[in-house]
Amino acid sequence: MRATPFAIGAIKIFMLRLGKNARRAGVVVAIVIGAITVALLAVTAALPLVVPGAELRRIAVHALAGSTGQKVVILGEPALRLFPSPRVVLGKVSFPLPSGQSLDAENVVTRLDIWHLLAGRVEVDDVIVEHPTLVLTGDGLTPALAVAPIFAAAQWPELRIVDGTIAWRSEGGLTRELVSGLTANLDRVVDGRGISLGAAFDWRDERVTVNLVLDDAAGFLGGTSSPARVVLAATGAEARFQGRAALGTAPVLTGTLSAEADALRDLLDWAGIEPPTRGGLGPFALSAHLALEDGGLSLTDASLDLDGNRGDGAFLLKLVQRRPVLQGTFAADKITLTPYGGIHLTTDDGRNWDRRPIDLSPLEGFDLDLRLSAARVVADETTLNTVAASAVLTGGRLVMVLGEATGWGGLLRASLSLAPGAPDPALPYGRATGAEVRLEAEATDVDLGRTLEDIAGMRRIEGTGTLQVEVSGAGGNVVEIARTLTGNASISAGNGYLAGLDVAQVLQRIERRPLSATSDARGGRTAFTDLSGRIAITDGVGTVEEMQLQGKQVRLGMEGSISIAERSLDLAGHASLVLPSSKGATGGVDLPFSVRGPWETPMVMADPLSLIERSGAALPLLEAVKGRAGTAAAEPAMEGAPGRKAAPPTPPAN
């Protein structure tokens, strides 16, 4: 559609008139701005004539004292600056503090409110403290600052801090920087009744930010509950609180708390806290209802997520005679312990006990009472179901109880007690070293092969049975504890196998060729219908009081000693073939043997003297030797002869 000449003309006339009006409006605005600028310049130029310098200094110092809540000593020479905005520069300032502490600032600027100046009044808009340094002394790190006036007074100007530093000075004069690069803004909100504090600083080479909002600062100080919001953030971690807070004579805090961290281990390392485990402690998240009242801090309706382990619980932290006490319960569907590693009792190759010192001093700083329940607990290839456990720490003594759990196909119960060892006069304050350990455990109707492999790293017995252990010991490391172990252990099993030795095959081979069994008899397995054993442990040496194995083909009995400290065996046994036609009676071959060497690879050897006696070809040679030197001379001449023989196993009653 084409525009008519009339329409085009109308548009031109309208644009012409609009252009003239726009130019007139621009001129008017420019005149107004110029007038205001001239007025401002006139006021600022006349300010030194209207308000004496001493009065400006008094107003600036008064505003500074009110904003900081501290007494002020002007060390520099105050000066009035008019451009780019009116302000009073006080120069270097000191804030006298008690207890040997100090607070100084390289420069303080009080900026004047230009609109009040236009009205003929002098008021301070805000106070800027540049490069302040707070030096703390003594054992505590609590600054002797008057905080209450800052919170309570609504009429004081807003406060700005630029590039502040907090340091600590020892009695010897050594100064250590704690916080640097501190920047903070303290603003009045909610019609001056509340405050908003935003701060950022460097601590341990990380940037930390804090934001605090109180809707009623005076009420908060007086003990009246006030809406409060806090956000604390560092690299990879953040915590938030929203609720109500009151200070008064006793702090009160109620609201919701949430926190997240990319890696809890990194956060603990940064905070200077020793992580309790060598592994794990990765992604972390917490949400809970927080309540601080009557001297106790509680977290209820808590939801915790750590390394993918999710659960719910409740916790209470309180001080009892100035000692922290943590109580709580925690429940989860599944807990995976694999990331945290196991208890390292041996060296990396698994052949020797660990000799690293045991330090339980971290347990002496607090008390603990926790209850845990989980539908499933997974550690490497081990899975426990319906777990109910507890941990109680009192006066440095930790007792961990596995009330009940199902695992390895059976029922488990256990109790482990750890306590600091005897005080060492050579250490500061006579600090205790090492640990006192007591273990009571029972595994009923479990798969013995899986159980022994997961617990002790060996698979010598296969079958279903029951294990019972009750031992105690003390020492500075695992080796010393192993040397002092005292207690007892027992095992009973049925319908299983003894791995590493086929006794029936060896006996049958000896029956055919006696001298063929003089070599190492390791290999294969021995089936049994009943196995029972009982060991008494004294000073790290276990004495086999009973060890009987009954099978359809063999009967075996053993005695001797087990060195727990040296991880070695010195056992003598007696094996017999069972004649199927005699209802369990023995016959044919009775063979003494020995089991000696390290736990991992013991040597099983048949008694060579018995083998020679069974050999028709070697018997005349043995009789000749006995005739010349006697039996006493013949036995030591046999290579590998054991030092003693076990009595033949007692046949079962018919």
XYZ file of C-alpha atoms in Angstrom:
654
model
C 0.000 0.000 0.000
C 1.532 3.326 -1.076
C 1.408 6.407 1.157
C -0.511 9.423 -0.201
C 1.197 12.813 -0.531
C -1.043 14.110 2.238
C 0.090 11.402 4.704
C 3.739 12.013 3.906
C 3.334 15.697 4.548
C 1.604 15.134 7.881
C 4.440 12.911 9.069
C 7.064 15.513 8.163
C 5.195 18.262 10.068
C 4.904 15.990 13.168
C 8.619 15.084 13.170
C 9.562 18.724 12.803
C 7.493 19.793 15.797
C 8.785 16.804 17.866
C 12.376 17.718 17.084
C 11.800 21.304 18.257
C 10.231 20.051 21.538
C 13.055 17.536 22.119
C 15.656 20.222 21.699
C 13.794 22.472 24.130
C 13.515 19.612 26.672
C 17.245 18.871 26.360
C 18.087 22.495 26.992
C 15.858 22.568 30.087
C 17.444 19.360 31.494
C 20.943 20.677 30.870
C 20.085 23.940 32.661
C 18.690 22.038 35.674
C 21.719 19.731 35.899
C 24.059 22.654 35.579
C 22.221 24.526 38.316
C 22.403 21.547 40.640
C 26.085 21.082 39.889
C 26.801 24.753 40.562
C 24.825 24.488 43.817
C 26.777 21.430 44.889
C 30.065 23.054 44.072
C 28.999 26.163 45.943
C 27.954 24.186 48.995
C 31.115 22.101 49.055
C 33.257 25.179 48.494
C 31.495 27.001 51.302
C 31.573 24.010 53.673
C 34.904 24.919 55.327
C 33.537 28.428 55.923
C 30.204 27.240 57.302
C 31.471 24.279 59.418
C 34.818 24.674 61.194
C 37.451 21.962 60.655
C 37.375 21.010 64.340
C 33.643 20.377 64.118
C 34.102 18.224 60.992
C 36.772 16.239 62.813
C 34.505 15.804 65.827
C 31.630 14.602 63.637
C 33.895 12.153 61.771
C 35.406 10.704 64.963
C 31.959 10.423 66.548
C 30.649 8.539 63.495
C 33.683 6.249 63.478
C 33.301 5.425 67.171
C 29.613 4.701 66.718
C 30.063 2.536 63.630
C 32.842 0.422 65.149
C 31.747 0.476 68.772
C 35.321 1.229 69.869
C 37.193 4.135 71.402
C 39.216 6.039 68.805
C 42.645 7.652 68.905
C 43.562 9.791 65.857
C 47.240 9.295 65.056
C 47.324 11.166 61.748
C 46.354 14.681 60.676
C 42.675 14.888 59.574
C 41.956 16.607 56.256
C 38.855 17.692 54.373
C 38.510 16.563 50.756
C 35.829 18.129 48.542
C 36.269 16.239 45.275
C 35.058 13.967 43.823
C 32.718 13.984 46.873
C 32.945 15.668 50.278
C 34.695 13.538 52.895
C 36.889 13.782 55.956
C 40.154 11.808 55.866
C 41.304 10.993 59.399
C 44.550 9.250 58.443
C 46.023 6.595 60.736
C 43.721 5.565 63.593
C 44.133 3.317 66.641
C 41.401 1.550 68.637
C 42.675 0.810 72.177
C 41.828 -2.762 73.266
C 42.333 -4.561 76.595
C 44.151 -7.858 77.206
C 47.223 -6.796 75.249
C 45.358 -6.848 71.942
C 45.576 -4.078 69.370
C 43.571 -2.733 66.434
C 45.018 -0.113 64.067
C 44.034 1.209 60.634
C 46.290 2.892 58.121
C 43.524 5.241 57.033
C 39.888 6.046 57.825
C 37.563 7.998 55.529
C 34.149 9.342 56.542
C 32.051 10.275 53.513
C 29.487 13.063 53.994
C 25.908 12.887 52.746
C 25.750 15.451 49.949
C 21.940 15.810 50.027
C 21.977 16.735 53.686
C 24.719 19.228 52.881
C 22.363 20.864 50.394
C 19.871 21.161 53.229
C 22.490 22.776 55.455
C 23.199 19.769 57.698
C 26.416 17.745 58.054
C 25.843 14.005 58.325
C 28.174 11.075 57.690
C 26.962 8.667 55.009
C 29.400 5.819 55.712
C 32.756 5.066 57.325
C 35.554 3.353 55.375
C 38.338 1.693 57.394
C 41.301 0.945 55.149
C 43.964 -1.695 55.884
C 43.035 -2.407 59.523
C 45.140 -4.904 61.504
C 43.785 -6.753 64.538
C 46.450 -8.476 66.671
C 45.307 -11.139 69.159
C 47.406 -12.391 72.068
C 47.230 -15.090 74.711
C 45.855 -18.622 74.546
C 42.437 -17.613 73.226
C 41.553 -16.191 69.856
C 38.524 -14.162 70.969
C 38.902 -10.467 70.078
C 38.113 -7.958 72.835
C 35.847 -5.936 70.553
C 32.662 -4.142 71.592
C 30.221 -5.674 69.123
C 26.970 -4.791 70.866
C 26.937 -1.076 69.942
C 27.384 -1.906 66.276
C 24.362 -4.198 66.308
C 22.085 -2.166 68.539
C 22.338 1.420 67.254
C 20.310 2.102 64.134
C 21.424 5.728 63.683
C 25.090 5.074 63.096
C 26.519 5.230 59.570
C 27.249 2.139 57.561
C 30.699 0.584 57.901
C 33.118 -0.551 55.192
C 36.359 -2.461 55.790
C 38.987 -2.708 53.052
C 41.917 -5.185 53.012
C 41.953 -6.052 56.713
C 44.268 -8.468 58.531
C 43.908 -10.561 61.697
C 47.093 -11.878 63.315
C 48.173 -13.639 66.508
C 51.231 -12.722 68.580
C 52.892 -15.160 70.977
C 54.401 -14.193 74.321
C 57.820 -14.261 72.675
C 56.739 -11.654 70.137
C 56.331 -14.009 67.177
C 53.420 -12.847 64.988
C 51.493 -15.225 62.760
C 48.913 -14.097 60.209
C 45.533 -15.803 60.545
C 43.247 -13.909 58.156
C 44.159 -11.569 55.313
C 42.417 -9.647 52.548
C 39.387 -8.983 54.762
C 36.690 -6.966 53.029
C 33.390 -6.324 54.806
C 30.239 -4.220 54.521
C 27.922 -3.569 57.459
C 24.612 -2.057 56.317
C 21.431 -1.075 58.148
C 18.276 -2.818 56.889
C 14.579 -3.082 57.838
C 14.289 0.655 58.632
C 17.516 0.571 60.598
C 16.365 -2.183 63.008
C 18.335 -4.912 61.292
C 21.815 -5.361 59.919
C 23.278 -7.005 56.852
C 26.894 -8.120 57.084
C 28.826 -9.301 54.053
C 32.468 -10.321 54.426
C 35.165 -12.056 52.402
C 38.644 -13.018 53.551
C 41.557 -15.364 52.881
C 42.100 -18.153 55.399
C 44.652 -20.923 54.815
C 45.054 -19.916 51.186
C 41.333 -20.178 50.469
C 38.772 -17.429 49.932
C 35.879 -17.521 52.405
C 32.675 -15.509 52.169
C 30.137 -14.860 54.924
C 26.711 -13.248 54.665
C 24.600 -12.530 57.754
C 21.206 -10.834 57.959
C 19.401 -10.016 61.237
C 16.006 -8.371 60.966
C 16.058 -7.097 64.571
C 19.611 -6.567 65.791
C 18.678 -4.930 69.105
C 16.165 -7.679 69.864
C 18.765 -10.321 69.018
C 21.197 -8.826 71.542
C 18.488 -8.534 74.191
C 17.389 -12.159 73.911
C 14.370 -11.677 71.659
C 14.137 -14.183 68.832
C 14.836 -12.465 65.520
C 14.693 -13.755 61.927
C 18.220 -14.635 60.832
C 19.894 -15.885 57.678
C 23.533 -17.002 57.353
C 25.498 -18.261 54.331
C 29.087 -19.464 54.727
C 30.999 -20.514 51.618
C 34.515 -21.622 50.736
C 36.017 -23.333 47.720
C 33.898 -26.399 46.999
C 31.774 -26.100 50.165
C 28.809 -24.088 51.396
C 26.585 -24.019 54.506
C 23.282 -22.180 54.931
C 21.037 -21.435 57.919
C 17.617 -19.818 57.949
C 15.496 -19.432 61.038
C 15.420 -17.398 64.233
C 18.201 -16.450 66.625
C 18.622 -14.700 69.970
C 21.690 -13.925 72.054
C 20.748 -12.556 75.475
C 22.270 -14.409 78.432
C 22.118 -17.776 76.617
C 22.199 -18.161 72.816
C 19.115 -19.662 71.158
C 19.020 -20.798 67.535
C 16.263 -22.641 65.668
C 15.834 -23.203 61.941
C 16.934 -25.260 58.984
C 20.543 -26.080 58.183
C 21.927 -27.346 54.892
C 25.521 -27.950 53.822
C 27.354 -29.408 50.836
C 30.984 -30.119 49.994
C 32.584 -31.466 46.836
C 35.012 -33.475 48.989
C 34.675 -33.685 52.767
C 38.296 -34.864 53.072
C 39.581 -31.691 51.398
C 37.395 -29.599 53.709
C 38.749 -31.375 56.816
C 42.335 -31.000 55.605
C 41.778 -27.292 54.978
C 40.275 -26.855 58.452
C 43.261 -28.626 60.046
C 41.238 -31.674 61.165
C 42.865 -35.098 60.835
C 40.561 -37.335 58.725
C 39.561 -40.490 60.639
C 40.144 -42.795 57.629
C 42.707 -43.107 54.864
C 40.135 -43.311 52.075
C 36.696 -42.045 51.182
C 35.186 -38.822 52.585
C 34.259 -37.502 49.161
C 30.977 -35.775 48.166
C 29.002 -34.689 51.242
C 25.529 -33.236 51.822
C 23.542 -32.565 55.000
C 20.109 -31.134 55.695
C 18.494 -30.964 59.123
C 16.449 -28.948 61.568
C 18.891 -27.235 63.920
C 18.178 -26.149 67.489
C 20.601 -24.551 69.937
C 19.154 -24.149 73.421
C 20.001 -25.005 77.035
C 23.642 -25.429 76.068
C 22.923 -28.259 73.605
C 23.038 -28.308 69.799
C 20.639 -30.774 68.189
C 20.096 -31.861 64.600
C 16.745 -33.569 64.055
C 15.140 -34.868 60.883
C 18.702 -35.035 59.586
C 19.440 -36.409 56.132
C 23.080 -37.275 55.426
C 24.750 -38.254 52.159
C 28.444 -39.178 52.191
C 30.221 -41.044 49.392
C 26.830 -42.207 48.116
C 25.795 -43.539 51.539
C 22.411 -42.020 52.366
C 20.628 -42.203 55.693
C 18.504 -40.390 58.246
C 19.063 -39.717 61.913
C 19.202 -37.312 64.811
C 22.189 -35.938 66.744
C 22.733 -33.985 69.947
C 25.963 -32.164 70.843
C 26.308 -30.761 74.347
C 28.937 -29.795 76.911
C 29.159 -31.775 80.143
C 31.671 -30.183 82.516
C 33.160 -28.383 79.493
C 33.643 -31.699 77.653
C 31.897 -32.199 74.273
C 29.448 -35.113 74.209
C 27.893 -36.303 70.933
C 24.839 -38.544 70.987
C 22.876 -39.748 67.994
C 21.177 -42.403 65.925
C 21.573 -43.147 62.233
C 19.658 -45.506 59.960
C 20.313 -46.394 56.326
C 19.229 -48.932 53.750
C 22.787 -49.528 52.543
C 26.210 -48.451 53.777
C 29.308 -49.076 51.675
C 32.541 -49.079 53.696
C 34.808 -50.028 50.789
C 35.994 -46.439 50.068
C 37.285 -46.053 53.625
C 39.590 -49.090 53.577
C 39.930 -51.722 56.275
C 41.794 -51.917 59.543
C 45.449 -52.335 58.604
C 46.998 -54.831 61.032
C 49.795 -56.045 58.771
C 52.409 -54.593 56.452
C 51.571 -54.022 52.800
C 52.734 -57.517 51.793
C 50.567 -59.089 54.524
C 53.422 -61.186 55.935
C 54.217 -59.270 59.132
C 52.332 -57.306 61.757
C 52.293 -53.540 61.408
C 54.952 -51.764 63.515
C 53.628 -48.216 63.164
C 52.814 -46.567 66.515
C 49.187 -46.538 67.635
C 47.937 -43.124 68.741
C 44.526 -42.953 70.431
C 44.977 -39.403 71.735
C 42.255 -38.028 69.378
C 39.730 -40.069 71.377
C 40.497 -38.213 74.600
C 38.978 -34.868 73.581
C 35.280 -35.816 73.510
C 32.670 -38.432 74.453
C 30.442 -40.286 72.029
C 27.275 -42.388 72.069
C 26.043 -43.444 68.605
C 23.564 -46.090 67.457
C 23.607 -47.452 63.902
C 21.173 -49.642 62.020
C 21.439 -50.639 58.376
C 19.656 -53.109 56.154
C 22.966 -53.881 54.451
C 26.636 -53.048 55.052
C 29.160 -53.752 52.289
C 32.943 -53.845 52.768
C 34.872 -55.023 49.704
C 33.400 -58.461 48.954
C 31.844 -58.881 52.406
C 28.162 -58.105 52.939
C 26.415 -57.968 56.317
C 22.628 -57.721 56.580
C 20.274 -56.337 59.258
C 23.136 -54.698 61.119
C 22.579 -53.207 64.576
C 25.685 -51.611 66.092
C 26.778 -48.986 68.594
C 29.863 -46.972 69.499
C 30.376 -45.541 73.000
C 33.381 -43.379 73.840
C 33.870 -42.329 77.473
C 37.038 -40.893 78.964
C 39.135 -42.011 75.994
C 37.834 -45.611 76.063
C 35.970 -46.676 72.919
C 33.634 -49.676 72.926
C 32.161 -50.754 69.587
C 29.459 -53.408 69.724
C 27.956 -55.362 66.860
C 24.731 -56.325 68.572
C 23.560 -58.568 65.788
C 24.070 -59.035 62.091
C 23.760 -61.753 59.500
C 26.743 -62.459 57.309
C 28.715 -65.283 55.709
C 25.489 -67.264 55.911
C 25.230 -67.096 59.716
C 24.728 -64.881 62.761
C 27.417 -62.488 64.044
C 27.995 -60.773 67.387
C 31.123 -58.888 68.457
C 32.505 -56.354 70.907
C 35.772 -54.417 70.530
C 37.214 -52.241 73.277
C 40.040 -49.745 72.692
C 41.636 -47.708 75.468
C 44.816 -45.598 75.622
C 47.863 -47.400 76.971
C 49.913 -46.494 80.024
C 51.131 -42.865 80.375
C 54.650 -42.238 79.082
C 56.664 -39.892 81.346
C 58.910 -38.997 78.403
C 56.017 -37.421 76.486
C 54.512 -33.977 77.201
C 51.956 -34.056 80.012
C 52.636 -37.788 80.445
C 50.540 -38.599 77.385
C 49.552 -42.242 76.954
C 50.986 -44.292 74.103
C 49.714 -47.399 72.412
C 46.445 -49.101 73.181
C 44.769 -51.700 75.361
C 42.594 -53.972 73.235
C 39.900 -56.492 74.097
C 37.911 -58.446 71.512
C 34.974 -60.771 72.021
C 33.393 -62.227 68.892
C 31.110 -65.088 67.935
C 30.158 -66.235 64.452
C 27.484 -68.936 64.489
C 26.672 -71.251 61.574
C 28.817 -69.278 59.132
C 30.654 -70.263 55.965
C 34.094 -70.812 57.511
C 35.965 -70.520 54.212
C 34.602 -67.049 53.416
C 34.776 -65.947 57.043
C 38.444 -66.846 57.575
C 39.424 -65.446 54.185
C 37.722 -62.083 54.832
C 38.967 -61.774 58.427
C 42.404 -63.416 58.401
C 43.218 -63.639 54.684
C 43.461 -67.452 54.628
C 41.134 -70.184 53.413
C 42.180 -73.395 55.205
C 38.789 -74.658 56.363
C 35.641 -74.946 54.265
C 32.268 -75.772 55.684
C 29.643 -74.466 58.062
C 30.623 -73.919 61.665
C 30.975 -71.676 64.676
C 33.912 -69.483 65.732
C 34.399 -67.968 69.185
C 37.228 -65.622 70.146
C 37.993 -63.800 73.388
C 41.402 -62.109 73.563
C 43.035 -59.054 75.113
C 46.418 -57.379 74.802
C 48.297 -54.098 75.037
C 51.196 -52.381 73.331
C 52.494 -49.470 71.336
C 51.862 -51.150 67.969
C 50.254 -54.261 66.533
C 53.420 -56.363 67.017
C 53.546 -55.574 70.739
C 49.841 -56.262 71.137
C 50.265 -59.637 69.373
C 53.052 -60.556 71.827
C 50.836 -59.870 74.829
C 47.600 -61.461 73.623
C 45.871 -63.595 76.216
C 42.570 -65.424 75.951
C 41.070 -68.352 74.102
C 39.560 -69.352 70.769
C 37.440 -72.275 69.651
C 36.041 -73.682 66.435
C 33.466 -76.332 65.624
C 32.249 -77.377 62.199
C 30.588 -80.181 60.320
C 30.523 -81.535 56.778
C 33.409 -79.562 55.346
C 36.948 -79.763 54.032
C 40.448 -79.108 55.359
C 42.196 -77.337 52.477
C 45.851 -77.822 51.576
C 46.212 -81.518 52.513
C 44.513 -84.712 51.329
C 45.176 -86.927 54.339
C 43.327 -89.955 52.938
C 45.319 -89.896 49.712
C 48.622 -89.585 51.575
C 47.783 -92.489 53.907
C 46.692 -94.687 51.036
C 49.904 -93.909 49.163
C 51.952 -94.733 52.268
C 50.103 -97.997 52.634
C 51.307 -98.939 49.143
C 54.750 -97.249 49.151
C 55.761 -95.942 52.617
C 58.808 -93.979 51.492
C 56.856 -92.033 48.843
C 55.484 -89.656 51.502
C 58.773 -88.338 52.885
C 58.421 -85.156 50.808
C 56.110 -82.197 51.355
C 52.521 -83.451 51.446
C 50.792 -80.185 50.594
C 47.894 -80.114 48.132
C 44.323 -81.345 47.863
C 41.773 -81.328 50.677
C 40.476 -83.605 53.396
C 36.749 -84.096 53.884
C 35.389 -84.209 57.426
C 32.056 -84.775 59.072
C 33.070 -83.183 62.372
C 35.800 -80.720 63.370
C 36.445 -79.278 66.823
C 39.292 -77.265 68.241
C 40.160 -75.263 71.327
C 43.172 -72.975 71.771
C 44.398 -71.281 74.958
C 46.417 -68.118 74.333
C 49.059 -66.771 76.717
C 51.544 -63.987 75.927
C 51.002 -64.246 72.200
C 51.357 -68.050 71.992
C 48.336 -70.260 71.414
C 48.455 -73.777 72.836
C 46.249 -76.272 71.017
C 44.340 -77.994 73.800
C 42.155 -79.931 71.418
C 42.038 -80.345 67.644
C 40.101 -83.325 66.326
C 38.929 -84.052 62.790
C 36.627 -86.962 61.998
C 35.831 -87.985 58.423
C 34.480 -90.987 56.570
C 37.989 -91.956 55.466
C 40.339 -90.470 58.077
C 40.604 -89.446 61.697
C 43.075 -86.755 62.674
C 44.286 -85.251 65.956
C 46.742 -82.391 66.518
C 48.554 -80.614 69.317
C 51.315 -78.048 69.603
C 51.606 -74.264 69.557
C 50.746 -71.292 67.361
C 52.937 -68.206 67.637
C 50.686 -65.217 67.032
C 53.506 -62.702 67.314
C 55.741 -64.574 64.842
C 52.803 -65.737 62.691
C 54.123 -69.313 62.633
C 52.954 -72.883 63.394
C 54.636 -75.709 65.312
C 52.118 -78.526 65.390
C 52.343 -82.322 65.603
C 49.527 -84.579 64.508
C 48.463 -88.170 64.098
C 46.325 -89.357 61.194
C 44.619 -92.724 60.748
C 42.655 -94.356 57.957
C 39.135 -95.386 58.843
C 38.104 -98.877 57.743
C 34.628 -98.645 56.176
C 33.695 -102.138 57.324
C 34.506 -101.467 60.983
C 31.989 -98.713 61.689
C 34.576 -96.055 62.352
C 37.352 -98.289 63.651
C 40.866 -97.436 62.478
C 43.309 -99.748 60.898
C 45.851 -100.066 58.168
C 47.935 -96.899 58.456
C 48.587 -94.645 61.479
C 50.857 -91.767 60.517
C 52.444 -89.108 62.753
C 53.101 -85.831 60.933
C 54.134 -82.239 61.634
C 52.946 -78.808 60.449
C 55.615 -76.130 60.716
C 56.428 -72.750 59.214
C 54.669 -69.456 58.536
C 50.892 -69.193 58.518
C 50.740 -68.419 54.826
C 52.841 -71.393 53.609
C 53.286 -74.030 56.351
C 55.204 -77.239 55.616
C 53.289 -80.506 56.208
C 55.698 -83.401 56.703
C 55.134 -87.070 57.525
C 57.253 -88.636 60.288
C 60.198 -90.247 58.418
C 60.890 -92.825 61.165
C 57.387 -94.193 60.910
C 57.699 -94.373 57.142
C 60.953 -96.347 57.338
C 59.433 -98.723 59.824
C 56.637 -99.389 57.319
C 59.070 -99.953 54.449
C 60.164 -103.593 54.077
C 63.217 -102.598 52.030
C 64.482 -100.011 54.510
C 63.660 -101.904 57.708
C 66.865 -104.079 57.764
C 68.952 -100.907 57.411
C 67.093 -99.344 60.320
C 67.592 -102.466 62.482
C 71.312 -102.406 61.673
C 71.598 -98.783 62.675
C 69.683 -99.460 65.886
C 71.943 -102.378 66.649
C 75.081 -100.251 66.473
C 73.961 -96.918 67.885
C 70.616 -97.625 69.527
C 67.310 -96.037 68.953
C 68.427 -92.695 70.376
C 71.061 -92.368 67.673
C 68.757 -93.453 64.873
C 66.004 -90.880 65.291
C 68.157 -87.715 64.908
C 69.693 -89.188 61.781
C 66.341 -89.104 60.024
C 66.035 -85.862 58.102
C 63.106 -83.723 59.190
C 62.158 -85.893 62.198
C 59.717 -83.986 64.422
C 60.592 -83.272 67.978
C 57.520 -85.058 69.379
C 54.599 -87.246 68.383
C 50.949 -86.656 69.077
C 48.965 -89.473 70.623
C 46.724 -91.316 68.181
C 43.220 -89.850 68.037
C 40.753 -91.509 70.364
C 38.262 -93.650 68.449
C 34.642 -92.621 68.960
C 32.475 -94.658 71.270
C 30.315 -97.220 69.478
